[in-house]
Amino acid sequence: MIRSKTLTAAISAAAALSLLSAAAVAQDKTVHPGTTEEDVRYKGAPVPLAAEQMQQTITPGAPVISAQEFERAKQIYFERCAGCHGVLRKGATGKPLTPDITLPKGTDYLKVFINYGTPAGMPNWGTSGVMTDQDIDIMARFLQHEPPTPPEFGLADMKASWKVVVPPEKRPTKQLNKLNLKNLFSVTLRDAGEIALIDGDSKKIVQRIKTGYAVHISRMSASGRYLFVIGRDAKVDMIDLWMEKPDVVATIKVGLEARSVETSKFKGFEDKFAVAGTYWPPQFVIMNGDTLEPLKIVGTRGQTVGTQEYHPEPRVAAIVANHHRPEFVVNVKETGKVLMVDYSDLVNLKMTEIATSRFLHDGGWESSGRYVMMAANQSNQIVVVDTKEGKLAAIVDVGAIPHPGRGANFVHPKHGPVWATSHLGDETVSLIGTDPEKHPKNAWKVVETLKGQGGGSLFIKTHPKSKNLWVDTTLNPDAKISQSIAVFDVANLDKGFEVLPIGEWAGVGEGAKRVVQPEYNEAGDEVWFSVWSEANQQSAIVIVDDKTRKLKTVIKDKELVTPTGKFNVFNTQKDVY
């Protein structure tokens, strides 16, 4: 396609809205046929691409669009559409939206497409009230022009953002505070761009720390001293928990959008390296574990599994640290590849590429710590990787859009050790056998399927000391379901689940009160739930006694702004789930 008149314009994308903003999609109960409301909520989640310089290209034959309209369209696209269709509009979990496809369709067709959605899962942006008629018209014209391309983000960019706040030699040589670090929680305050450190013993907020926007995960160093958090805006913060007041000691921006951070944990390499993976640009970077100095950037563009078509934008969805080898296990979403990245020699970097299934997302370890279980969510599968042998062990078909978080491990009364995932797209919970030595007939098979409250689940959780299995339904369109939790007795699964009204127990008044991410304390006798409302409404953390399933306490504080993910230091450090 011939390009003409290029204008330099700054993208004006505002800080992304929370996932709750997608709730407006469900206000119109006549959701387009063939697509569940839970799926619409998931696919309608905004993408927080930061404000960056981008090139606007006017395409011959495309309808006229002013510079002001182009800016508005870019904002809408990166908040609403890029997560599925990709930054470059080449297609990801959604279909491609490049001019060779959109121009022949024309403006009127595209307006209907945007307004009503599609049975394949495209949200009905107009009939749900999320987009105005004017915005829909702008978007229909915008999609017929060549997509603006965000800039790459290389070593020079990273080093320009990199800051060592407290050099390693000036940090404490011992813990200076009296916090019980094993029972400390790192809690994402999503819309505030902060985390809260909450003392699990006193249930008090001991520190609020500025971070990147909407911290996706918190990860612990092998030593349990350093806490690493990464915002969706690709800002990584390294927090020293030994300081009198824990705070950031190093920070870096590794791209424009990101989800994953981890540290090296193999014997002899503990805390030596950190790694972060980005959505844009599609790459990951290995950093010095003490200072976050960027050392090695590796791009992930390449061919997909199966069809082996080139994909320009395969995002790094999750990273875990291998305990059996000096490796990071890197999930590349769109290409469906798991990369075993050997960090023992960064100059002569070695990687084992394992072809699995699209589209890889999150996951965690089964109970032995040898096999890592990863969700290929749009393929409705769980991928099993043997990290000791460095090869694919199995691909298991499960329910619709598995979203396990890190999953849940327990011993099934009939089938032995299992790892469980819940689903965004349906009400099922899949239990997969994970013991190929003592229970070979059950290994890497769904040995039982439980029926939960409904679709829209983001996290499932249990603990080695617990007899309970907790399943949230955060994105379910039914408020009664999204504001409660389902709990199963792992010794008596046939009994079904009990529903606990966590949102009601919070006592926070008006608000969405969505219950998200069960997390255990270090002792394994308490379960913490975020009760997540919007930034202008009160949220809370509800703590339940694991043995009695009774309310224990509620943490209500004006500083708890949109609490979502919670990560207990000990459980995160030791991969307890």
PDB file of N, CA and C in Angstrom, residues 180-185 198-201 203 463-466 519-528 567-574 576:
ATOM      1  N   ASN A 180       7.115  -8.998  60.315  1.00  0.00           N
ATOM      2  CA  ASN A 180       7.202 -10.432  60.033  1.00  0.00           C
ATOM      3  C   ASN A 180       7.103 -10.579  58.525  1.00  0.00           C
ATOM      4  N   LEU A 181       8.235 -10.579  57.837  1.00  0.00           N
ATOM      5  CA  LEU A 181       8.239 -10.537  56.378  1.00  0.00           C
ATOM      6  C   LEU A 181       7.550 -11.748  55.762  1.00  0.00           C
ATOM      7  N   LYS A 182       7.595 -12.886  56.443  1.00  0.00           N
ATOM      8  CA  LYS A 182       6.957 -14.080  55.894  1.00  0.00           C
ATOM      9  C   LYS A 182       5.445 -13.920  55.781  1.00  0.00           C
ATOM     10  N   ASN A 183       4.884 -13.046  56.606  1.00  0.00           N
ATOM     11  CA  ASN A 183       3.438 -12.853  56.572  1.00  0.00           C
ATOM     12  C   ASN A 183       3.062 -11.445  56.111  1.00  0.00           C
ATOM     13  N   LEU A 184       3.945 -10.871  55.292  1.00  0.00           N
ATOM     14  CA  LEU A 184       3.678  -9.562  54.702  1.00  0.00           C
ATOM     15  C   LEU A 184       2.987  -9.767  53.356  1.00  0.00           C
ATOM     16  N   PHE A 185       2.033  -8.888  53.033  1.00  0.00           N
ATOM     17  CA  PHE A 185       1.315  -8.962  51.771  1.00  0.00           C
ATOM     18  C   PHE A 185       1.623  -7.737  50.915  1.00  0.00           C
ATOM     19  N   ILE A 198       0.870  -4.753  53.511  1.00  0.00           N
ATOM     20  CA  ILE A 198      -0.010  -4.963  54.655  1.00  0.00           C
ATOM     21  C   ILE A 198       0.571  -6.046  55.553  1.00  0.00           C
ATOM     22  N   ASP A 199       0.678  -5.722  56.829  1.00  0.00           N
ATOM     23  CA  ASP A 199       1.175  -6.668  57.827  1.00  0.00           C
ATOM     24  C   ASP A 199       0.105  -7.730  58.070  1.00  0.00           C
ATOM     25  N   GLY A 200       0.426  -8.976  57.742  1.00  0.00           N
ATOM     26  CA  GLY A 200      -0.543 -10.049  57.896  1.00  0.00           C
ATOM     27  C   GLY A 200      -0.882 -10.368  59.334  1.00  0.00           C
ATOM     28  N   ASP A 201      -0.025  -9.968  60.264  1.00  0.00           N
ATOM     29  CA  ASP A 201      -0.292 -10.214  61.681  1.00  0.00           C
ATOM     30  C   ASP A 201      -1.242  -9.165  62.258  1.00  0.00           C
ATOM     31  N   LYS A 203      -2.801  -6.762  60.445  1.00  0.00           N
ATOM     32  CA  LYS A 203      -3.788  -6.386  59.427  1.00  0.00           C
ATOM     33  C   LYS A 203      -3.766  -4.883  59.152  1.00  0.00           C
ATOM     34  N   HIS A 463      -4.230 -24.425  49.633  1.00  0.00           N
ATOM     35  CA  HIS A 463      -2.968 -24.379  50.388  1.00  0.00           C
ATOM     36  C   HIS A 463      -2.675 -25.786  50.888  1.00  0.00           C
ATOM     37  N   PRO A 464      -1.407 -26.183  50.990  1.00  0.00           N
ATOM     38  CA  PRO A 464      -1.077 -27.539  51.464  1.00  0.00           C
ATOM     39  C   PRO A 464      -1.687 -27.883  52.821  1.00  0.00           C
ATOM     40  N   LYS A 465      -1.948 -26.870  53.657  1.00  0.00           N
ATOM     41  CA  LYS A 465      -2.515 -27.126  54.979  1.00  0.00           C
ATOM     42  C   LYS A 465      -4.041 -26.999  55.000  1.00  0.00           C
ATOM     43  N   SER A 466      -4.628 -26.759  53.853  1.00  0.00           N
ATOM     44  CA  SER A 466      -6.072 -26.494  53.797  1.00  0.00           C
ATOM     45  C   SER A 466      -6.835 -27.656  53.172  1.00  0.00           C
ATOM     46  N   GLU A 519      -6.051 -15.371  48.487  1.00  0.00           N
ATOM     47  CA  GLU A 519      -4.625 -15.514  48.806  1.00  0.00           C
ATOM     48  C   GLU A 519      -4.475 -15.912  50.272  1.00  0.00           C
ATOM     49  N   TYR A 520      -3.679 -16.932  50.524  1.00  0.00           N
ATOM     50  CA  TYR A 520      -3.474 -17.409  51.887  1.00  0.00           C
ATOM     51  C   TYR A 520      -2.391 -16.623  52.607  1.00  0.00           C
ATOM     52  N   ASN A 521      -2.508 -16.609  53.923  1.00  0.00           N
ATOM     53  CA  ASN A 521      -1.409 -16.103  54.739  1.00  0.00           C
ATOM     54  C   ASN A 521      -0.337 -17.181  54.842  1.00  0.00           C
ATOM     55  N   GLU A 522       0.764 -16.847  55.480  1.00  0.00           N
ATOM     56  CA  GLU A 522       1.899 -17.781  55.555  1.00  0.00           C
ATOM     57  C   GLU A 522       1.535 -19.058  56.307  1.00  0.00           C
ATOM     58  N   ALA A 523       0.721 -18.974  57.337  1.00  0.00           N
ATOM     59  CA  ALA A 523       0.344 -20.139  58.140  1.00  0.00           C
ATOM     60  C   ALA A 523      -0.657 -21.047  57.423  1.00  0.00           C
ATOM     61  N   GLY A 524      -1.328 -20.510  56.410  1.00  0.00           N
ATOM     62  CA  GLY A 524      -2.312 -21.301  55.686  1.00  0.00           C
ATOM     63  C   GLY A 524      -3.644 -21.447  56.396  1.00  0.00           C
ATOM     64  N   ASP A 525      -3.917 -20.571  57.367  1.00  0.00           N
ATOM     65  CA  ASP A 525      -5.184 -20.672  58.095  1.00  0.00           C
ATOM     66  C   ASP A 525      -6.117 -19.483  57.856  1.00  0.00           C
ATOM     67  N   GLU A 526      -5.686 -18.527  57.008  1.00  0.00           N
ATOM     68  CA  GLU A 526      -6.530 -17.400  56.622  1.00  0.00           C
ATOM     69  C   GLU A 526      -6.526 -17.270  55.099  1.00  0.00           C
ATOM     70  N   VAL A 527      -7.675 -16.857  54.557  1.00  0.00           N
ATOM     71  CA  VAL A 527      -7.758 -16.552  53.131  1.00  0.00           C
ATOM     72  C   VAL A 527      -8.181 -15.098  52.981  1.00  0.00           C
ATOM     73  N   TRP A 528      -7.416 -14.349  52.194  1.00  0.00           N
ATOM     74  CA  TRP A 528      -7.668 -12.931  51.980  1.00  0.00           C
ATOM     75  C   TRP A 528      -8.324 -12.730  50.610  1.00  0.00           C
ATOM     76  N   PHE A 567      -0.236 -10.670  47.233  1.00  0.00           N
ATOM     77  CA  PHE A 567       0.825 -11.662  47.173  1.00  0.00           C
ATOM     78  C   PHE A 567       1.506 -11.759  48.533  1.00  0.00           C
ATOM     79  N   ASN A 568       1.282 -12.875  49.214  1.00  0.00           N
ATOM     80  CA  ASN A 568       1.963 -13.121  50.473  1.00  0.00           C
ATOM     81  C   ASN A 568       3.432 -13.394  50.189  1.00  0.00           C
ATOM     82  N   VAL A 569       4.328 -12.756  50.929  1.00  0.00           N
ATOM     83  CA  VAL A 569       5.760 -12.844  50.652  1.00  0.00           C
ATOM     84  C   VAL A 569       6.251 -14.286  50.687  1.00  0.00           C
ATOM     85  N   PHE A 570       5.924 -15.026  51.738  1.00  0.00           N
ATOM     86  CA  PHE A 570       6.425 -16.402  51.874  1.00  0.00           C
ATOM     87  C   PHE A 570       5.862 -17.298  50.776  1.00  0.00           C
ATOM     88  N   ASN A 571       4.567 -17.241  50.557  1.00  0.00           N
ATOM     89  CA  ASN A 571       3.953 -18.116  49.560  1.00  0.00           C
ATOM     90  C   ASN A 571       4.427 -17.804  48.148  1.00  0.00           C
ATOM     91  N   THR A 572       4.671 -16.527  47.877  1.00  0.00           N
ATOM     92  CA  THR A 572       5.170 -16.143  46.560  1.00  0.00           C
ATOM     93  C   THR A 572       6.620 -16.583  46.387  1.00  0.00           C
ATOM     94  N   GLN A 573       7.418 -16.407  47.425  1.00  0.00           N
ATOM     95  CA  GLN A 573       8.823 -16.811  47.372  1.00  0.00           C
ATOM     96  C   GLN A 573       8.972 -18.317  47.188  1.00  0.00           C
ATOM     97  N   LYS A 574       8.136 -19.089  47.868  1.00  0.00           N
ATOM     98  CA  LYS A 574       8.267 -20.543  47.882  1.00  0.00           C
ATOM     99  C   LYS A 574       7.320 -21.257  46.907  1.00  0.00           C
ATOM    100  N   VAL A 576       4.014 -21.500  46.866  1.00  0.00           N
ATOM    101  CA  VAL A 576       3.016 -22.264  47.612  1.00  0.00           C
ATOM    102  C   VAL A 576       1.632 -21.907  47.074  1.00  0.00           C
TER     103      VAL A 576
END
